[in-house]
Amino acid sequence: MSNKIIFPKSDSVDIMLFSEGTYPYIKGGVSSWILQLMKGLPEFTFGVCFIGAQDTIDGKKMKISYEFPPNLKHLEVHYLFDNKDMPTPKKIEGDEKGFEAIHELHAGFKKDKFQIPKMLQDISFYTQDVTFEDFLFSKRAWQFIDETYSKNCPDVPFIDYFWTLRNIHKPIWLLANIVDKLPKTKIYHSPSTGYAGFLGALASYHANKPFFLTEHGIYTRERKIDMFSADWIEFKKPSLLQQPEEYNYIKRMWVNFFDKIGLFCYNRSNYTFSLFSGAQRIQISYGADENKSFVIPNGVDVEGLGATIKERLEVPKPIITLIGRVVPIKDIKTFIRAIKIASITIPDIEGWIVGPVEEDMEYLDECQQMAISLGLKQKKQMFNNNKSDLSLDELVEHRDKIKFFGHSNIKEILPKSALQTLSSISEGMPLVILEGFAAGVPCVATDVGSCRDLIEGGIDDADKAIGLAGAITGIANPEALADEYIKFLTFENGLWKKAQEAGLNRVKEYYSQNAFLHQYKELYDEAKELTWEELSKRVCPYYMPKQVPYPKVILRRFPIVKFLTNLQERSA
């Protein structure tokens, strides 16, 4: 009997969501948000278009991590860099007008105000004018690469420049072919810019249907972090030949590409949503239209998570839980160091790391080795499909001070946790903090994304008056994290209890799942029968209850029927 999962297929859906490396393979974060939307809005039919780099992670085949909700009617999966089904090389001249448009595009990459040439907004450009074969093999493509290389970076090895340019642009043709075959859709919705956002924007141009963009992190900024820390981009000039503040040209090519792709997404989106006001300001600084930019915070199942509070000990054990992927951007190593420092004062303290472990096996190995070398762990744990080979009960009872749980049910983890923590160097709006609050767990987090707003209150004065639901520290500062852990785990001082109450009150008042779903339901209901132009002409009045940085609040939307220009017309 075959265990192969059958993906649902449909000719039409209400909402098409674009998933870049998340649902249905990677748990948590954006995947949780996608599932929350689908399950919470059963009156809409959904499609998911997943795009990834390859179908493996560290040599292991990716596996589906979720059961599909009944209103997920269409799921398709594509890989941009697996090099399968590559066309056979052949001699081609290449379309003159098409490559003129590509020249125009690259000239625009160097300008602050970027608009993708109109010709490149139409998928027929990629399927007819300059095909994938033209891009790969044509004489004009070679001339274009040779010309731009000689003009921009003759000191860089040509082979590095050639393959970088190919790898940057290759997915664009693949995405255009995906758009051409998507089912009929009423609304396109992407949770990021990047390749997923480009796919959504291009589909919106093709079908003339609304496009929503909800950024969870700022994709462009996170890719900059990835690029500048990447060790696979090796070339740089000798130090004596570098100009002041010059950095690797190959890295700059990638950064500029994602910058401009972000602008393409912002320009096409009918609404650009962020999860908190700080992210909204960053979006606007990156080119998003302020008049189309709104904040919709994440929401959590307050009632369901709140029910776990009855399972808590009156005085919890000193267990600090980090819920997140074991990847460098979460800076798990700083958390491990903080536990070591705090253990000097609180010998029975434990650090639990709950979340996928197989995304970066090399980093997991480094983290486990660090814990062993610091005397916090006896030996390395083993995992299968992101789950520990030890049961939950065995892990809880184990003598290690640092424990990796892999995928786990947070409703079983949070009641056992005294504190939750995030040591990340970048975040959007971490849903896990709100889930912790709803389960009665205060949080100590680094000052990234919306962590400060969630912990200290950032929506309005009443939110701030609720009080502190934990503490904020700087990034990469294990001493500061350890100090806050010790402070809150000294239960007799009353800080932990006050933080717990503040977190519970804040999540109930501002971050319920029902409010989150209601906002998206209204937006979908408004847009589902409209074209892109019709929705873009809607008047979106708003008021600012407080001065910036408080977010705009969307009021009623309505179409303009007629402008009245004088009193006589009004009285008529």
XYZ file of C-alpha atoms in Angstrom:
572
model
C 0.000 0.000 0.000
C 1.453 3.385 -0.996
C 2.097 6.061 1.674
C 2.304 8.772 -0.941
C 0.254 11.841 0.000
C -2.221 12.972 -2.645
C -2.243 16.753 -3.035
C -5.682 18.338 -3.513
C -6.221 19.885 -6.955
C -8.838 22.325 -8.190
C -9.527 24.522 -11.209
C -10.521 27.470 -9.004
C -10.089 28.796 -5.440
C -11.105 31.922 -3.557
C -7.675 32.670 -2.069
C -4.278 31.559 -3.385
C -1.549 31.711 -0.736
C 2.131 31.628 -1.721
C 4.487 29.780 0.599
C 8.243 30.195 0.260
C 9.914 27.397 2.171
C 7.151 27.142 4.805
C 3.740 25.405 4.699
C 3.190 22.464 4.409
C 6.751 21.246 5.113
C 8.194 23.497 7.841
C 6.287 23.874 11.111
C 5.754 27.091 13.059
C 5.917 30.781 12.101
C 4.425 31.537 8.693
C 3.171 27.956 8.334
C 1.120 28.340 11.529
C -0.293 31.619 10.194
C -1.311 30.003 6.883
C -2.999 27.097 8.681
C -4.696 29.500 11.093
C -6.191 31.469 8.180
C -7.462 28.370 6.393
C -8.949 26.676 9.453
C -10.353 29.907 10.867
C -12.117 30.963 7.641
C -13.860 27.781 6.441
C -16.259 29.814 4.272
C -13.419 30.475 1.790
C -11.652 27.921 -0.393
C -7.863 28.156 -0.381
C -4.988 27.126 -2.573
C -1.324 26.993 -1.550
C 1.532 27.312 -4.025
C 4.729 26.167 -2.299
C 8.107 27.156 -3.715
C 11.400 25.947 -2.313
C 15.016 25.645 -3.357
C 15.204 21.837 -3.464
C 13.121 18.932 -2.200
C 15.699 17.974 0.433
C 17.156 19.507 3.589
C 20.665 18.337 4.417
C 20.204 15.396 2.068
C 16.887 14.266 3.591
C 13.648 14.345 1.635
C 11.229 16.941 3.010
C 8.043 15.548 4.514
C 4.564 17.020 4.933
C 4.183 18.366 8.484
C 0.442 19.090 8.579
C -2.909 17.473 7.899
C -4.728 19.420 5.196
C -7.897 21.271 6.273
C -11.000 20.450 4.182
C -11.111 23.918 2.585
C -7.574 23.552 1.188
C -8.711 22.675 -2.316
C -5.441 23.060 -4.221
C -1.779 22.449 -3.361
C 1.132 22.558 -5.778
C 4.845 22.302 -5.043
C 7.756 23.708 -7.069
C 11.537 23.729 -6.620
C 13.568 26.549 -8.121
C 17.095 25.137 -7.940
C 16.785 21.380 -8.396
C 18.082 21.601 -12.002
C 15.581 18.999 -13.186
C 14.001 19.238 -16.650
C 16.590 21.720 -17.871
C 16.271 22.415 -21.625
C 18.892 21.103 -24.030
C 21.489 23.747 -25.062
C 21.086 25.066 -28.583
C 22.065 28.052 -30.723
C 19.570 30.931 -30.432
C 19.897 34.571 -31.486
C 17.479 36.034 -28.910
C 14.731 38.680 -29.191
C 16.102 42.221 -29.625
C 13.195 44.074 -27.957
C 13.100 41.570 -25.135
C 16.724 42.109 -24.234
C 16.254 45.871 -24.482
C 13.662 45.483 -21.726
C 16.160 43.465 -19.671
C 18.733 46.243 -20.113
C 16.094 48.712 -18.906
C 15.365 46.490 -15.929
C 19.015 46.329 -14.886
C 19.419 50.072 -15.269
C 16.427 50.443 -12.940
C 18.111 48.270 -10.302
C 20.551 51.123 -9.701
C 17.830 53.744 -9.192
C 16.127 54.544 -5.897
C 12.683 54.793 -7.505
C 12.306 51.472 -9.247
C 9.456 50.345 -11.475
C 9.678 47.108 -13.390
C 9.285 47.756 -17.159
C 5.702 47.210 -18.320
C 6.802 44.572 -20.790
C 8.195 42.462 -17.926
C 4.922 42.638 -15.970
C 3.279 40.346 -18.516
C 4.049 36.623 -18.333
C 4.033 36.447 -22.133
C 7.407 38.196 -21.960
C 8.856 35.122 -20.226
C 6.905 32.513 -22.203
C 7.147 34.095 -25.688
C 9.418 37.165 -26.032
C 12.463 36.033 -24.044
C 11.930 32.372 -23.200
C 13.852 30.332 -20.644
C 15.962 28.920 -23.490
C 16.702 32.469 -24.708
C 17.843 33.426 -21.222
C 20.061 30.361 -20.894
C 21.516 29.919 -24.380
C 20.960 32.876 -26.705
C 23.698 35.006 -28.226
C 22.034 38.186 -26.910
C 22.025 36.754 -23.383
C 25.762 36.098 -23.610
C 26.378 39.604 -24.967
C 24.307 41.079 -22.139
C 26.270 39.173 -19.482
C 29.612 40.077 -21.079
C 28.670 43.756 -21.334
C 27.401 44.101 -17.762
C 30.403 42.212 -16.400
C 32.921 44.430 -18.200
C 31.100 47.556 -17.095
C 30.398 46.705 -13.443
C 32.935 44.285 -12.007
C 35.860 43.324 -14.255
C 37.917 42.482 -11.145
C 35.524 39.719 -10.130
C 36.216 36.269 -11.653
C 33.925 36.005 -14.671
C 32.743 32.504 -13.767
C 31.491 33.771 -10.375
C 29.626 36.637 -12.037
C 28.172 34.382 -14.757
C 26.683 31.801 -12.382
C 25.473 34.442 -9.932
C 23.578 36.244 -12.683
C 22.109 32.954 -13.873
C 21.057 31.843 -10.396
C 19.508 35.214 -9.564
C 17.383 35.324 -12.713
C 16.638 31.662 -13.411
C 13.721 31.468 -10.912
C 11.941 34.381 -12.607
C 11.261 32.292 -15.731
C 10.215 29.312 -13.634
C 7.807 31.485 -11.633
C 6.270 32.897 -14.827
C 5.523 29.354 -15.998
C 3.933 28.598 -12.613
C 1.683 31.664 -12.931
C 0.580 30.545 -16.378
C -0.812 27.286 -14.929
C -2.323 28.479 -11.611
C -6.031 27.773 -11.044
C -8.548 30.578 -11.409
C -8.252 32.722 -8.279
C -10.188 35.626 -6.768
C -7.453 36.978 -4.455
C -3.692 36.359 -4.372
C -2.074 36.633 -0.933
C 1.628 36.337 -0.070
C 3.146 36.286 3.431
C 6.431 37.765 2.174
C 8.098 39.619 -0.671
C 10.955 37.681 -2.310
C 10.110 34.896 -4.729
C 6.681 34.233 -3.140
C 5.756 37.912 -3.359
C 7.012 38.146 -6.947
C 4.872 35.138 -7.821
C 1.798 36.756 -6.240
C 2.394 40.133 -7.900
C 3.003 38.580 -11.319
C -0.157 36.454 -10.951
C -2.092 39.601 -10.035
C -0.860 41.372 -13.197
C -1.720 38.320 -15.288
C -5.261 37.807 -13.944
C -6.009 41.427 -12.964
C -7.077 40.237 -9.512
C -6.341 41.754 -6.074
C -3.002 41.079 -4.412
C -2.498 41.242 -0.633
C 0.935 41.240 0.994
C 1.374 40.372 4.684
C 5.021 40.508 5.759
C 5.881 38.527 8.863
C 9.508 39.571 8.900
C 10.995 42.133 6.562
C 12.167 39.720 3.867
C 14.584 42.162 2.215
C 16.325 42.931 5.495
C 16.554 39.266 6.468
C 18.086 38.396 3.087
C 20.682 41.136 3.667
C 21.603 39.457 6.943
C 21.860 36.118 5.118
C 23.982 37.558 2.306
C 26.417 39.488 4.467
C 26.995 36.478 6.725
C 27.137 33.933 3.876
C 30.385 32.002 3.602
C 29.529 30.534 0.170
C 30.193 33.926 -1.444
C 33.954 34.041 -1.130
C 35.366 36.505 -3.636
C 36.444 39.972 -2.634
C 39.258 42.214 -3.765
C 42.520 42.279 -1.861
C 42.272 44.804 0.979
C 44.734 47.241 -0.585
C 42.641 47.436 -3.777
C 39.281 48.046 -2.101
C 37.634 51.445 -2.135
C 36.398 52.856 1.201
C 33.355 50.907 2.483
C 33.447 48.633 -0.559
C 32.046 45.174 -0.014
C 31.664 42.030 -2.034
C 30.087 42.834 -5.423
C 28.513 39.388 -5.739
C 26.727 39.873 -2.408
C 25.580 43.303 -3.551
C 24.034 41.745 -6.677
C 21.858 39.486 -4.525
C 20.924 42.299 -2.137
C 19.952 44.667 -4.976
C 17.872 41.947 -6.584
C 15.828 41.300 -3.445
C 15.510 45.065 -2.836
C 13.910 45.564 -6.244
C 11.750 42.447 -6.029
C 10.428 43.900 -2.758
C 9.540 47.163 -4.508
C 7.785 45.228 -7.277
C 5.623 43.535 -4.624
C 4.891 46.780 -2.752
C 3.922 48.580 -5.962
C 1.435 45.890 -6.974
C -0.146 45.094 -3.615
C -3.602 46.523 -2.980
C -2.850 46.323 0.733
C 0.504 45.874 2.420
C 0.046 44.487 5.919
C 2.556 44.217 8.731
C 2.222 42.615 12.141
C 3.255 45.630 14.219
C 3.852 49.345 13.777
C 7.660 49.076 13.809
C 7.574 46.725 10.814
C 5.139 49.050 9.073
C 7.621 51.923 9.344
C 10.387 49.716 7.923
C 8.155 48.674 5.002
C 7.453 52.323 4.200
C 11.176 53.143 4.378
C 11.795 50.297 1.886
C 9.272 51.734 -0.580
C 5.794 50.577 0.494
C 2.992 53.099 -0.093
C 1.965 54.506 3.289
C -1.630 54.901 2.100
C -1.904 51.161 1.414
C -0.055 50.092 4.552
C -1.892 48.743 7.607
C -1.188 46.702 10.749
C -2.998 43.445 11.489
C -1.428 41.765 14.534
C -1.292 38.002 14.810
C -3.874 36.403 17.060
C -3.819 33.263 19.177
C -6.322 30.807 20.624
C -6.579 32.522 24.004
C -9.225 30.158 25.385
C -7.542 26.929 24.317
C -4.104 27.915 25.605
C -5.581 29.483 28.734
C -7.076 26.129 29.651
C -3.538 24.780 30.196
C -2.944 27.113 33.161
C -4.735 24.716 35.497
C -1.948 22.176 34.796
C 0.775 24.495 36.112
C 2.536 24.102 39.452
C 1.839 26.989 41.824
C 5.586 27.668 41.895
C 6.945 26.454 38.551
C 10.253 24.673 38.166
C 13.060 26.917 36.799
C 12.576 25.821 33.186
C 13.168 28.367 30.422
C 11.754 27.425 27.026
C 12.825 28.723 23.630
C 10.269 27.829 20.960
C 11.810 28.215 17.525
C 13.824 26.624 14.747
C 17.404 25.614 15.503
C 18.985 27.990 12.985
C 21.563 30.799 13.306
C 19.008 33.637 13.057
C 17.473 32.375 16.328
C 20.932 32.559 17.960
C 20.474 29.388 20.015
C 24.125 29.574 21.102
C 23.526 32.800 23.046
C 20.636 31.091 24.865
C 22.889 28.149 25.788
C 25.529 30.539 27.139
C 22.865 32.399 29.135
C 21.692 29.157 30.752
C 25.289 28.378 31.739
C 25.680 31.797 33.382
C 22.309 31.582 35.158
C 23.067 28.057 36.402
C 25.749 29.476 38.710
C 22.967 31.188 40.699
C 20.156 28.687 39.997
C 21.821 25.240 39.819
C 18.630 23.372 38.830
C 17.768 25.687 35.909
C 17.002 24.032 32.557
C 16.868 25.346 29.000
C 14.367 23.682 26.669
C 14.620 24.236 22.913
C 11.373 23.320 21.181
C 11.069 23.367 17.402
C 12.430 21.945 14.139
C 16.039 20.755 14.390
C 16.779 19.419 10.910
C 16.770 22.644 8.876
C 20.490 23.258 9.570
C 22.084 20.069 10.869
C 25.538 21.623 11.066
C 24.243 24.377 13.364
C 22.365 21.822 15.487
C 25.589 19.860 15.881
C 27.472 23.010 16.926
C 24.798 23.876 19.494
C 24.819 20.381 20.992
C 28.613 20.356 21.114
C 28.612 23.750 22.859
C 26.155 22.493 25.483
C 28.328 19.432 26.097
C 31.516 21.501 26.376
C 29.817 23.815 28.917
C 28.775 20.862 31.056
C 25.066 21.359 30.322
C 24.582 18.147 28.370
C 25.924 14.611 28.623
C 25.850 13.603 24.964
C 24.255 14.518 21.658
C 20.597 13.729 21.111
C 19.342 11.877 18.058
C 16.346 12.911 15.958
C 14.110 11.458 13.287
C 11.829 13.680 11.205
C 12.382 16.604 13.594
C 11.384 14.570 16.649
C 13.620 13.403 19.456
C 14.087 9.666 19.809
C 13.283 10.188 23.506
C 9.670 10.524 24.602
C 8.402 13.738 26.216
C 8.395 12.106 29.661
C 11.943 10.797 29.163
C 13.167 14.240 28.121
C 11.457 15.969 31.051
C 13.100 13.577 33.517
C 16.518 13.617 31.829
C 19.404 15.168 33.813
C 20.640 17.403 30.965
C 20.363 21.158 31.507
C 19.952 21.827 27.760
C 17.338 19.697 26.012
C 16.204 19.690 22.379
C 12.585 18.595 21.989
C 12.100 18.962 18.229
C 8.459 19.169 17.115
C 6.275 19.103 20.221
C 2.795 20.072 21.328
C 3.222 23.463 22.999
C 0.140 22.789 25.131
C 2.234 20.086 26.815
C 5.396 22.218 26.994
C 4.152 25.631 28.189
C 2.501 24.448 31.458
C 5.883 23.046 32.499
C 7.754 26.277 31.637
C 8.449 29.112 34.070
C 9.672 31.499 31.393
C 9.720 31.671 27.640
C 12.640 33.277 25.821
C 13.790 34.379 22.391
C 17.461 35.139 21.711
C 16.915 35.906 18.005
C 18.850 38.460 15.962
C 15.781 39.059 13.759
C 12.046 38.478 14.217
C 8.746 39.672 12.849
C 5.904 39.311 15.316
C 6.637 36.072 17.179
C 3.391 34.185 17.656
C 5.093 32.055 20.296
C 5.325 35.010 22.710
C 1.555 35.513 22.503
C 0.936 31.781 22.876
C 3.106 31.834 25.977
C 1.197 34.791 27.425
C -2.121 32.993 26.842
C -0.731 29.966 28.715
C 0.489 32.142 31.583
C 4.202 32.200 30.686
C 6.113 35.537 30.805
C 8.863 36.142 28.248
C 12.426 37.465 28.141
C 13.384 38.376 24.583
C 15.900 40.306 22.536
C 14.927 43.728 21.186
C 14.019 42.621 17.669
C 10.820 42.797 15.647
C 7.765 43.441 17.786
C 9.145 41.779 20.932
C 9.296 45.070 22.853
C 5.731 45.994 21.852
C 4.447 42.589 22.962
C 6.261 42.593 26.287
C 6.010 46.275 27.250
C 2.859 47.272 25.325
C 2.965 49.241 22.087
C -0.508 49.576 20.618
C -1.821 52.440 22.749
C -1.547 54.010 26.206
C -3.922 51.448 27.697
C -1.697 48.657 26.384
C 1.346 50.209 28.040
C -0.613 50.661 31.289
C -1.093 46.885 31.508
C 2.572 46.654 32.503
C 5.574 44.471 31.724
C 4.962 40.881 30.678
C 8.656 40.076 30.876
C 11.854 41.853 29.875
C 13.828 42.984 26.814
C 17.597 42.690 26.307
C 20.070 43.460 23.524
C 21.025 40.840 20.968
C 23.998 38.486 21.487
C 24.181 39.345 25.198
C 24.010 36.149 27.280
C 24.871 38.010 30.505
C 21.837 40.289 30.126
C 19.550 37.334 29.377
C 20.885 35.444 32.385
C 20.331 38.460 34.683
C 16.678 38.650 33.622
C 16.201 34.893 34.012
C 17.521 35.074 37.569
C 15.376 38.107 38.387
C 12.113 36.472 37.276
C 12.933 33.050 38.706
C 13.408 34.596 42.149
C 9.703 34.036 42.680
C 9.484 35.612 46.129
C 10.069 39.105 44.671
C 6.670 38.982 42.919
C 7.963 40.004 39.459
C 7.057 36.712 37.813
C 3.442 36.851 39.027
C 3.020 40.468 37.876
C 4.487 39.605 34.455
C 2.180 36.609 34.119
C -0.889 38.755 34.845
C 0.255 41.449 32.395
C 0.775 38.896 29.621
C -2.633 37.314 30.188
C -4.394 40.681 30.168
C -2.537 41.905 27.056
C -3.192 38.848 24.916
C -6.893 38.778 25.857
C -7.364 42.470 25.123
C -5.346 42.914 21.918
C -4.308 39.621 20.335
C -7.242 37.218 20.188
C -7.534 34.881 17.226
C -11.141 35.954 16.638
C -10.169 39.603 16.068
C -7.379 38.557 13.686
C -9.693 36.347 11.628
C -12.475 38.938 11.559
C -10.195 41.511 9.940
C -9.080 39.163 7.168
C -12.648 37.962 6.591
C -13.784 41.556 5.976
C -10.870 42.196 3.611
C -11.493 38.988 1.644
C -15.238 39.667 1.464
C -14.572 43.147 0.090
C -12.062 42.079 -2.564
C -13.240 38.679 -3.773
C -15.552 39.925 -6.541
C -13.392 42.877 -7.643
C -10.627 43.336 -10.163
C -7.298 44.814 -9.103
C -8.268 48.225 -10.518
C -11.691 48.207 -8.870
C -10.209 47.492 -5.455
C -7.431 50.067 -5.946
C -10.061 52.772 -6.517
C -11.811 52.086 -3.243
C -11.524 54.903 -0.733
C -9.832 53.739 2.458
C -10.482 56.466 5.035
C -8.572 56.195 8.272
C -7.897 58.214 11.361
C -4.901 58.412 13.653
C -6.098 58.155 17.241
C -2.614 59.046 18.428
C 0.421 60.524 16.785
C 2.857 58.311 14.914
C 4.103 55.617 15.607
C 0.606 54.406 16.522
C -0.807 52.422 13.590
C -3.609 53.653 11.373
C -6.934 52.019 12.062
C -8.979 50.927 9.070
C -12.550 52.162 9.119
C -15.327 51.432 6.642
C -14.357 51.183 2.978
C -16.688 52.333 0.245
C -16.563 53.127 -3.502
C -16.846 56.653 -4.845
C -20.162 56.918 -6.681
C -20.009 60.603 -7.529
C -18.057 63.687 -6.519
C -20.335 66.626 -5.580
C -18.624 69.909 -6.414
C -21.091 72.550 -5.187
C -23.933 73.129 -2.785
C -26.569 73.070 -5.532
C -25.609 69.539 -6.541
C -25.647 68.447 -2.901
C -29.121 69.814 -2.300
C -30.372 68.131 -5.459
